[in-house]
CSV table of C-alpha atoms and ligand atoms in Angstrom, one decimal:
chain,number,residue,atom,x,y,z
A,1,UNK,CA,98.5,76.5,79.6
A,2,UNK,CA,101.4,79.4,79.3
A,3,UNK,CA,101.2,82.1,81.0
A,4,UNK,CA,104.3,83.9,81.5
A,5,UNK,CA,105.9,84.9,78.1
A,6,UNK,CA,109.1,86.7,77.5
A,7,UNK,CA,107.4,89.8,75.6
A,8,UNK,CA,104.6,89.8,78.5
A,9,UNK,CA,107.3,89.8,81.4
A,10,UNK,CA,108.7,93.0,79.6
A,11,UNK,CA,106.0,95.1,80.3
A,12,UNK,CA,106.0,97.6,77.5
A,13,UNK,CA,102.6,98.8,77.6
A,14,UNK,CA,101.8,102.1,79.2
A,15,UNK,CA,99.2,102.0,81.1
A,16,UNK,CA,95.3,102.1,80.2
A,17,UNK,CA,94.2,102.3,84.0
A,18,UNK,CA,91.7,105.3,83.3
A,19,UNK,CA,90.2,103.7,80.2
A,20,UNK,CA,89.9,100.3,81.1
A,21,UNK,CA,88.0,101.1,84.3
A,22,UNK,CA,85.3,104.0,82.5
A,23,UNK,CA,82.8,101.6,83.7
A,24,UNK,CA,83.8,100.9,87.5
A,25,UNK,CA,81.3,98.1,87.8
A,26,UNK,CA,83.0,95.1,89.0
A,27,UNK,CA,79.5,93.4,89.8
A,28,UNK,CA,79.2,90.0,88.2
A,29,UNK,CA,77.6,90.3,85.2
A,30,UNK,CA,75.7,87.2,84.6
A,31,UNK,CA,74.4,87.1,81.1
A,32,UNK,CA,72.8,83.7,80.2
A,33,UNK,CA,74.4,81.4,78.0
A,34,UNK,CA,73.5,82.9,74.9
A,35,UNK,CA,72.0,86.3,75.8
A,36,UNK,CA,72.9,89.3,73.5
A,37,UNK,CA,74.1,92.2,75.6
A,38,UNK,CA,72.1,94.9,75.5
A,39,UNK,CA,72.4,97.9,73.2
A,40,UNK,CA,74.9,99.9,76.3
A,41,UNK,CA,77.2,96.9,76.7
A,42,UNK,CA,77.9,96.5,73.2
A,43,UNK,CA,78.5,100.5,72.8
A,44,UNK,CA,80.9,100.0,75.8
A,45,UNK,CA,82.7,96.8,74.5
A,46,UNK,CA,83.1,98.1,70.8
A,47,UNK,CA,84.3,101.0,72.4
A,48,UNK,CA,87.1,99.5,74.4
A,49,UNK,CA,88.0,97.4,71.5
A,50,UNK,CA,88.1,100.1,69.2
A,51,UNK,CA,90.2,102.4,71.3
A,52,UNK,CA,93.7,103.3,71.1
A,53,UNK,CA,94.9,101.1,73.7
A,54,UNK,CA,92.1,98.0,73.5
A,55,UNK,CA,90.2,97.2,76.6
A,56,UNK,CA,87.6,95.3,78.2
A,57,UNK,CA,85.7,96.1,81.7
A,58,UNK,CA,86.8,93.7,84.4
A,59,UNK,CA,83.0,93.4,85.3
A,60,UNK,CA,82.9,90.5,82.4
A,61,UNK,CA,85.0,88.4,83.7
A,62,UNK,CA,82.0,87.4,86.0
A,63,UNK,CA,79.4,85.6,83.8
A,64,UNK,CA,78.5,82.0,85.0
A,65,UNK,CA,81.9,80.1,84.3
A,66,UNK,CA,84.0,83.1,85.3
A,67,UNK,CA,82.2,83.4,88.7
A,68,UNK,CA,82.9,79.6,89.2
A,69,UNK,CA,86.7,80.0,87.7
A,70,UNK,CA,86.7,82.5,89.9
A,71,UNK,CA,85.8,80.6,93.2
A,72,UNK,CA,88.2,77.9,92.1
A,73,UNK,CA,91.3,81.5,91.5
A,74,UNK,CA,90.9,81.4,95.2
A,75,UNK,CA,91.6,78.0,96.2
A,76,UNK,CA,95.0,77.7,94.4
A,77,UNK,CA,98.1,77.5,96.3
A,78,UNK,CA,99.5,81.2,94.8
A,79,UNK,CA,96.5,82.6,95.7
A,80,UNK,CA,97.0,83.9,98.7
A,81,UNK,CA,94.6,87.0,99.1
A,82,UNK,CA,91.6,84.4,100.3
A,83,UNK,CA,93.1,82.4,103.2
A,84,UNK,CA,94.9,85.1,104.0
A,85,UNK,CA,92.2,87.3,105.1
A,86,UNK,CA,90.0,84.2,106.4
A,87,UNK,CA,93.4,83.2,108.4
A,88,UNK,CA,92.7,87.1,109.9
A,89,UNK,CA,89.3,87.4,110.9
A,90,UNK,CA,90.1,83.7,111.8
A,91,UNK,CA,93.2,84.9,114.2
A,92,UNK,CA,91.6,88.8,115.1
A,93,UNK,CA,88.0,88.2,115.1
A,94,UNK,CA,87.6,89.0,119.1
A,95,UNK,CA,89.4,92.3,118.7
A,96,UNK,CA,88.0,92.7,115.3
A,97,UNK,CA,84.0,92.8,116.8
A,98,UNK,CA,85.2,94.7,120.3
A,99,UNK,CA,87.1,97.4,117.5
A,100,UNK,CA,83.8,97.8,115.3
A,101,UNK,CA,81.1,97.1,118.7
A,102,UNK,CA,77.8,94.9,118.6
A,103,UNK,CA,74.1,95.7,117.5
A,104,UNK,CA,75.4,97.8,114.1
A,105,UNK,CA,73.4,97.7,111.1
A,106,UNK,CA,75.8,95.5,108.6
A,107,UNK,CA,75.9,97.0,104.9
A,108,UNK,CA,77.5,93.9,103.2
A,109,UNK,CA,79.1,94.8,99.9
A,110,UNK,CA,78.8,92.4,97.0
A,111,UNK,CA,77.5,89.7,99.4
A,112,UNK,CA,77.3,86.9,97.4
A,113,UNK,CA,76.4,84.1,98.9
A,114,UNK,CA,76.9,85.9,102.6
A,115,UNK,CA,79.4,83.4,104.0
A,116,UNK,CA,82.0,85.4,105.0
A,117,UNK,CA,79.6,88.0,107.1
A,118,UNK,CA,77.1,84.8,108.8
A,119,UNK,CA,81.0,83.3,109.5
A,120,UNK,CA,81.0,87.0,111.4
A,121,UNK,CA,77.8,87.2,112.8
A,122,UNK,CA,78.5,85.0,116.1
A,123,UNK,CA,81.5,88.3,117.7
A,124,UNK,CA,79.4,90.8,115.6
A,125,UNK,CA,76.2,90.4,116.5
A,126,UNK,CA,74.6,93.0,114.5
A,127,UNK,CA,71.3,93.9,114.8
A,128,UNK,CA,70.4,94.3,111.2
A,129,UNK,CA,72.1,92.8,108.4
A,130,UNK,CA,71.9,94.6,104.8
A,131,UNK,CA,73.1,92.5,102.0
A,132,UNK,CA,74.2,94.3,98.5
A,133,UNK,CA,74.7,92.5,95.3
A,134,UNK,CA,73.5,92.7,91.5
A,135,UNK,CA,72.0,89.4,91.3
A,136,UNK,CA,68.9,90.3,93.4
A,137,UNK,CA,67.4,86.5,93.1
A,138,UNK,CA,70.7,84.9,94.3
A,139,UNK,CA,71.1,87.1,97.1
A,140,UNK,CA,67.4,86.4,98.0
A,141,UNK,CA,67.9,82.6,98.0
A,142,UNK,CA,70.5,83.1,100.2
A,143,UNK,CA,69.6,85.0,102.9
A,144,UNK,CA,66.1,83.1,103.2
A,145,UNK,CA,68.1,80.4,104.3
A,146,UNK,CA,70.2,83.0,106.3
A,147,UNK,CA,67.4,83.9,108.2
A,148,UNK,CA,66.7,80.8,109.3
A,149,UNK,CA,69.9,79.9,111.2
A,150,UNK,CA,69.8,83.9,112.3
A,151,UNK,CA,66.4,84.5,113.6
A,152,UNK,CA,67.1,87.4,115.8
A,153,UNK,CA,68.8,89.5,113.1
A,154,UNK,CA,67.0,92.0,111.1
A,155,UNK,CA,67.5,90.9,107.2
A,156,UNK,CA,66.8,93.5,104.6
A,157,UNK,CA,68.7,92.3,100.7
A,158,UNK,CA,69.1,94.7,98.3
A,159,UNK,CA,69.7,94.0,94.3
A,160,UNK,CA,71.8,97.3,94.0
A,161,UNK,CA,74.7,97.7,92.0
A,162,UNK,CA,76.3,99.3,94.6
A,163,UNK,CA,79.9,100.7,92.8
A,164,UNK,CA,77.2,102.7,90.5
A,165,UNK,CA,76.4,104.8,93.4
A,166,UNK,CA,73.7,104.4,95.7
A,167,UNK,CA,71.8,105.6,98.6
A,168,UNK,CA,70.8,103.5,101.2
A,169,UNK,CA,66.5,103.1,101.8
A,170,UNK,CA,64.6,104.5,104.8
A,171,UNK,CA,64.3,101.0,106.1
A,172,UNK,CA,68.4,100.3,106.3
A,173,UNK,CA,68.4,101.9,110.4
A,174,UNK,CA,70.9,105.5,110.2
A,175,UNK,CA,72.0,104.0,113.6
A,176,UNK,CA,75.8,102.4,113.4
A,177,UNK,CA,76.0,101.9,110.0
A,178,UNK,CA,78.9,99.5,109.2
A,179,UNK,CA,79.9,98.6,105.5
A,180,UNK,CA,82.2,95.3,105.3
A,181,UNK,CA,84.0,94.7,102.2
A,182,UNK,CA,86.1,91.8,102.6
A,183,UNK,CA,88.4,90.4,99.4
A,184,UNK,CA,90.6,93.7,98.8
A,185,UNK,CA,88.1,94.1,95.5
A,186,UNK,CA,88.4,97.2,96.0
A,187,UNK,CA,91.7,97.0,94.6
A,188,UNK,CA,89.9,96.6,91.0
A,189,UNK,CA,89.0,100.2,91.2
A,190,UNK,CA,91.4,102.9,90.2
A,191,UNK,CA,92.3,104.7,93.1
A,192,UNK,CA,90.1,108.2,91.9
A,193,UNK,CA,87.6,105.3,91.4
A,194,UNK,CA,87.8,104.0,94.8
A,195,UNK,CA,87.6,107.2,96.4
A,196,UNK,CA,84.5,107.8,94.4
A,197,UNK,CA,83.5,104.9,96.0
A,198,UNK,CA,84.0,105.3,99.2
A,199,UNK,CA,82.9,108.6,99.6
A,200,UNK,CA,79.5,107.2,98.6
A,201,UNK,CA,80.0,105.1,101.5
A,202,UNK,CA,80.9,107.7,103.9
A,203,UNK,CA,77.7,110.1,102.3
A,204,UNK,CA,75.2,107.0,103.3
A,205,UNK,CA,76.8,107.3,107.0
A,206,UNK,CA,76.0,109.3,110.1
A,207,UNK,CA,79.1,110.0,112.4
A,208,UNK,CA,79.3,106.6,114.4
A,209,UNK,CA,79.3,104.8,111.0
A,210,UNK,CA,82.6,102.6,109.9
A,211,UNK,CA,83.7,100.3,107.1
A,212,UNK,CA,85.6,96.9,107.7
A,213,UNK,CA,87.5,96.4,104.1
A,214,UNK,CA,90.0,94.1,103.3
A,215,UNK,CA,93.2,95.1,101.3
A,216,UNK,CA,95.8,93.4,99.3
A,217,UNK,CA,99.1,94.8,100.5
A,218,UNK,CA,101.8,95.8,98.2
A,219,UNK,CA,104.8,92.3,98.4
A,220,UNK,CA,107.6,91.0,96.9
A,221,UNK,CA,106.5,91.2,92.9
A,222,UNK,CA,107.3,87.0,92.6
A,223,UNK,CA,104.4,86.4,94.9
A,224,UNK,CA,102.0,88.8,93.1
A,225,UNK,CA,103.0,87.3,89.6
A,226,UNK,CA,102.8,83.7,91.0
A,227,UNK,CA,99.1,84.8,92.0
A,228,UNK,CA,98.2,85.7,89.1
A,229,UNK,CA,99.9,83.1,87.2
A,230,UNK,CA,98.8,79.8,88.7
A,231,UNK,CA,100.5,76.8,86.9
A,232,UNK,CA,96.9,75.2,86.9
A,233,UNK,CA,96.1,77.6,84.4
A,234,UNK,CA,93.1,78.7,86.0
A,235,UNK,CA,93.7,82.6,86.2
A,236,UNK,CA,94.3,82.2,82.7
A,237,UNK,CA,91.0,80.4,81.8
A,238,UNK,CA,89.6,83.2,83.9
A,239,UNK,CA,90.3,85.9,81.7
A,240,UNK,CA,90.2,84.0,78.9
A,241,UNK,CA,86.5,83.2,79.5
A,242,UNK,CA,86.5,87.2,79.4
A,243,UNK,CA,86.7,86.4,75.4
A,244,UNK,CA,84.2,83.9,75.4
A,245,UNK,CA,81.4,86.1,77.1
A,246,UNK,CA,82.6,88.8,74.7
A,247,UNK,CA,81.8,86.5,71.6
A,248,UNK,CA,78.3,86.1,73.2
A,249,UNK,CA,77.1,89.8,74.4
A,250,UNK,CA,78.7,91.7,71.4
A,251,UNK,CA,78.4,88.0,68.8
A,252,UNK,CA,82.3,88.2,68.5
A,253,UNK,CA,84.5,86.1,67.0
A,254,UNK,CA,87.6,85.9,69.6
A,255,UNK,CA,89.3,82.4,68.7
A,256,UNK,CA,90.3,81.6,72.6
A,257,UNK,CA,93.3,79.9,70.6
A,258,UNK,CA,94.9,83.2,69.7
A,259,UNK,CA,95.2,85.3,72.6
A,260,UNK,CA,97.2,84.4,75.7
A,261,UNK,CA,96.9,85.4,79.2
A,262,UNK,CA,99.2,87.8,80.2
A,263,UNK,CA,99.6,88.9,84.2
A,264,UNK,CA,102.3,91.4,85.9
A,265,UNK,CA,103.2,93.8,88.9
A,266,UNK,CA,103.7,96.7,87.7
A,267,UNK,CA,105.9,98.0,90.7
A,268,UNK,CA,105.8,101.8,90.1
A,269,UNK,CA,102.0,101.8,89.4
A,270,UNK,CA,101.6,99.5,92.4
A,271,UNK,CA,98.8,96.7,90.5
A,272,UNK,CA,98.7,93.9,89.1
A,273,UNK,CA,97.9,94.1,85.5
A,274,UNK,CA,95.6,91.5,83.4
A,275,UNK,CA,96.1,91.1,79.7
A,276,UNK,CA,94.8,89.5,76.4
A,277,UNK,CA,97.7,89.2,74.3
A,278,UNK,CA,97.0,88.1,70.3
A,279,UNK,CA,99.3,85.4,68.9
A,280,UNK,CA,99.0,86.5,65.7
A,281,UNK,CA,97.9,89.0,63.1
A,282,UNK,CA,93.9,88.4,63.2
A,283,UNK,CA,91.1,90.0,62.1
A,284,UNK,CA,88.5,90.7,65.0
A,285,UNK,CA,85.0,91.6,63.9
A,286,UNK,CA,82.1,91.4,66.3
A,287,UNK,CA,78.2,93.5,66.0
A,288,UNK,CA,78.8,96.6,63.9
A,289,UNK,CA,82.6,96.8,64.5
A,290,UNK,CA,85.5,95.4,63.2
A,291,UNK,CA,89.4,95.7,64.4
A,292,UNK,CA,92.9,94.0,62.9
A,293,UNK,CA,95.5,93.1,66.0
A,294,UNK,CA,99.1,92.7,65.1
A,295,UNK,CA,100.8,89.8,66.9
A,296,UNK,CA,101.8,91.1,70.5
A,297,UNK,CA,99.3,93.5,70.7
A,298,UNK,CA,97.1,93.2,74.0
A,299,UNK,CA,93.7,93.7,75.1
A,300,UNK,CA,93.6,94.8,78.9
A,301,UNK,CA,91.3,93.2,81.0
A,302,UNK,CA,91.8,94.1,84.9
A,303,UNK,CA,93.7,96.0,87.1
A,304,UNK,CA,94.3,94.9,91.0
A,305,UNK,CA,95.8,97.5,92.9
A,306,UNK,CA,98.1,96.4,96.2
A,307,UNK,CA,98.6,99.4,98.7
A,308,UNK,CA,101.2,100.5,101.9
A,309,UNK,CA,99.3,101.1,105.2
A,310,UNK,CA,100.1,105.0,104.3
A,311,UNK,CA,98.8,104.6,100.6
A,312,UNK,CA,95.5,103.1,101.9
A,313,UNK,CA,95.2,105.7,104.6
A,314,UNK,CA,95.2,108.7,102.0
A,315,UNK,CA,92.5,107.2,99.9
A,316,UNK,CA,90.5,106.7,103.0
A,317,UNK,CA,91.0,110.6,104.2
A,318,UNK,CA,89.9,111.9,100.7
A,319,UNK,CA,87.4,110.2,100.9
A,320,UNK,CA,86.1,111.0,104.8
A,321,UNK,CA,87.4,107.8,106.7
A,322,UNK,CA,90.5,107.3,109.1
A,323,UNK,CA,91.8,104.3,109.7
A,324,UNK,CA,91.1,103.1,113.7
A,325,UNK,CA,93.3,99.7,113.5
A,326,UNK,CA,94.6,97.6,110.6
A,327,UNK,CA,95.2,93.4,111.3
A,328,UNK,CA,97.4,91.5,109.4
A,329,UNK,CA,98.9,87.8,108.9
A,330,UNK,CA,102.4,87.4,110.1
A,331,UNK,CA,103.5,88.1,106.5
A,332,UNK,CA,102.4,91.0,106.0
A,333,UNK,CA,100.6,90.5,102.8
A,334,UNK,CA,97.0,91.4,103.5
A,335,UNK,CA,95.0,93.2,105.7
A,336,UNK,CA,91.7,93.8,107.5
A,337,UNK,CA,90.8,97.3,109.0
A,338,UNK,CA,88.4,99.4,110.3
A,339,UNK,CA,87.7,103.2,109.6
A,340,UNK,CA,85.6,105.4,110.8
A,341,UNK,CA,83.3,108.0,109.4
A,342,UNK,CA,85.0,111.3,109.8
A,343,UNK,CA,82.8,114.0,111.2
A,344,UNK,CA,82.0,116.8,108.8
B,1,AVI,C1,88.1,90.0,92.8
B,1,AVI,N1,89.4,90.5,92.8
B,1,AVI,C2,89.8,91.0,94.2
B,1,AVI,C3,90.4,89.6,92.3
B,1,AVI,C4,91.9,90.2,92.4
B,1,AVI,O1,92.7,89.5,92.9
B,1,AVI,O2,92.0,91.3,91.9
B,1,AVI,C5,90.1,89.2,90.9
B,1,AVI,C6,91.2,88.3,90.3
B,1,AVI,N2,91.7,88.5,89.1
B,1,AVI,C7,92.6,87.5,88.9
B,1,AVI,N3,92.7,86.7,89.9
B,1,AVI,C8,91.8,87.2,90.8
C-alpha cells in the first residue's frame, strides 16, 4: 500500500492539534464488531467530521483490529519507539529501580496486559501494584494470573479511564506513589493536554511520589517519517481501520478504497501528524450527518508529539514534577526518566 504521496509530503495543512484532540482519551475503545456508538460518540464523530478542518479522535484507532495492528506497528523494523525503550530498561534497569527506590506503590498507566511493569517487578519490587486501563475485564484477566507468579505484591486493578481525570481510591496506599507510563503515549496528547494530565498525576501524589514515563525524542525527520510509514503498510491499515470503526459506531459509509494514509514530521510543531486523505470527490454520509470531500482534502486522525530533554522538562514543571535523571539508547532517540513530585 502507498503511503507517501507527493501532495501529503507537502504538508499544506495548518494544523488542527486543538480540535482533533477535544476528547484527550487515547484509551482503547473497544466497540464490538457491530456495536452502534452511543448517542456521545456519534455527537463527537459528526462533529469532527463536520468541522472546518475534519477530524477524528485518535482514541478509535483502538477497537479490536486496531489494538492488534497496533501490537504488530511495534514490531516493524521503522518502528523504533518499542525496542528502544525495552533496549533501556533492558540496559538501565539497576539504576532505574535504585533512582525510583523499592516497596512503592506502582500506578501503572494504561496497563494492558501488564508486561512491561511484571518485566520490572524483579529491581522494583514494589509493594503494591495498581493497574489502570478502560477495559476493566481484560485488565482483571490479567493480573489474576499476575498474582500468581507475584504473590507477595499487593494487586489492586482499576477500570478507570485515567486521561479523563481521576482520583486515586482510599485502598491505593498515599505512601510512595509511583506512576509508570512507558511507550512515550503521552506524546498523543497536546502539550496543554499533557499538562492537564499530569498535573492530575502530581494532585493524586504526596511529596515522595514520582512518575517513570517514557518519551519519544525529537530526531532526524527521515526516521520519524519512516516510522510512521512502514513499507508493510501496516501504520497505514492502522489508521485506515480508524474508517472502518467509524462506519460501525456512527453506520458510515467510508469506502477504505478512497482515502489514503497520510503521515509527516511536522518539524516546527515538533509531531508527527496522521492523516486520512480522500482520493476523490465523494460524498460522505453517516447517522444524521452528511459531508462532500474534494479530492486532497484530509481527515486528521493523530498527533504524536517528539520533545528535547528542555521541552519535556517545562511541561513537567507546569505541571509540578522535575525531572531527577533521564536514560537513553546510544542514539538518542528515546527516553526513560524519572520525576519527582514537587513540594507545594
Ligand atoms: C500509542 N502511540 C504512542 C503511538 C505513537 O507512536 O504515537 C501510536 C502510533 N500511531 C502510529 N503508529 C503508532
Amino acid at each position: 500500500m502507498m503511503q507517501m504521496t507527493e501532495s501529503c509530503s507537502t504538508r499544506p495543512m495548518a494544523s488542527t492539534v486543538d480540535s482533533v484532540c477535544s476528547t484527550p482519551q487515547l484509551a482503547r475503545c473497544n466497540e464490538p464488531g457491530t456495536a452502534q456508538g452511543s448517542p456521545a460518540v456519534l455527537a463527537e464523530i459528526s462533529a469532527g467530521l463536520l468541522a472546518r478542518r475534519s477530524h477524528i479522535s485518535p482514541k478509535y484507532l483502538y477497537d479490536t483490529l486496531g489494538s492488534r495492528l497496533f501490537e504488530a506497528i511495534c514490531e516493524l523494523d521503522e518502528y523504533y519507539p518499542t525496542r528502544t525503550e525495552a533496549s533501556i530498561f533492558a540496559s538501565h534497569g539497576e539504576a532505574i529501580a535504585a533512582c525510583v527506590g523499592q516497596g512503592a506503590s506502582l500506578i501503572d498507566l494504561g496497563a494492558g496486559n501488564c508486561a512491561k511493569a511484571a518485566s520490572l517487578f524483579p529491581l522494583l519490587r514494589p509493594q503494591q501494584y495498581v493497574p489502570l486501563d478502560i477495559s476493566a475485564e481484560f485488565l482483571a484477566a490479567a493480573v489474576a494470573g499476575l498474582q500468581q507468579r507475584f504473590p507477595a505484591i499487593a494487586m489492586t486493578p482499576l477500570g478507570v479511564d485515567f486521561s479523563a481525570g481521576f482520583q486515586l481510591p482510599e485502598h491505593v496506599s498515599k505512601r510512595r506513589r509511583v506512576f509508570f507510563y512507558p511507550g512515550s503515549s503521552i506524546g498523543n496528547f497536546s502539550p496543554p493536554q499533557a499538562v492537564a494530565l499530569l498535573r492530575n498525576l502530581r494532585d493524586n501524589l504526596d511529596a515522595d511520589g514520582g512518575l517513570l514515563i517514557g518519551i519519544d525524542l525529537v530526531k532526524q525527520s527521515s526516521v520519524l517519517d519512516a516510522a510512521y510509514n512502514d513499507e508493510l503498510g501496516v501504520t497505514a491499515a492502522f489508521n485506515l481501520n480508524l474508517l472502518r470503526h467509524v462506519n460501525r459506531l456512527a453506520g458510515a459509509n467510508f469506502d477504505l478504497r478512497q482515502w489514503q494514509h497520510c503521515a509527516y514530521f511536522d518539524e516546527a510543531a515538533g509531531r508527527i501528524e496522521m492523516h486520512l486523505q480522500a482520493q476523490c470527490d465523494l460524498t460522505l454520509r453517516w447517522q444524521g450527518g452528511v459531508r462532500q470531500f474534494s479530492r486532497g482534502e484530509r481527515i486528521h486522525t493523530e498527533d504524536s508529539y517528539k520533545y528535547t530533554r528542555s521541552g519535556f522538562n517545562q511541561l513537567l514543571a507546569s505541571a509540578g514534577f522535575e525531572a531527577v535523571q533521564y536514560w537513553t539508547d546510544p542514539a538518542n532517540w528515546f527516553a526513560v526518566l524519572y520525576a519527582r513530585a514537587v513540594t507545594r
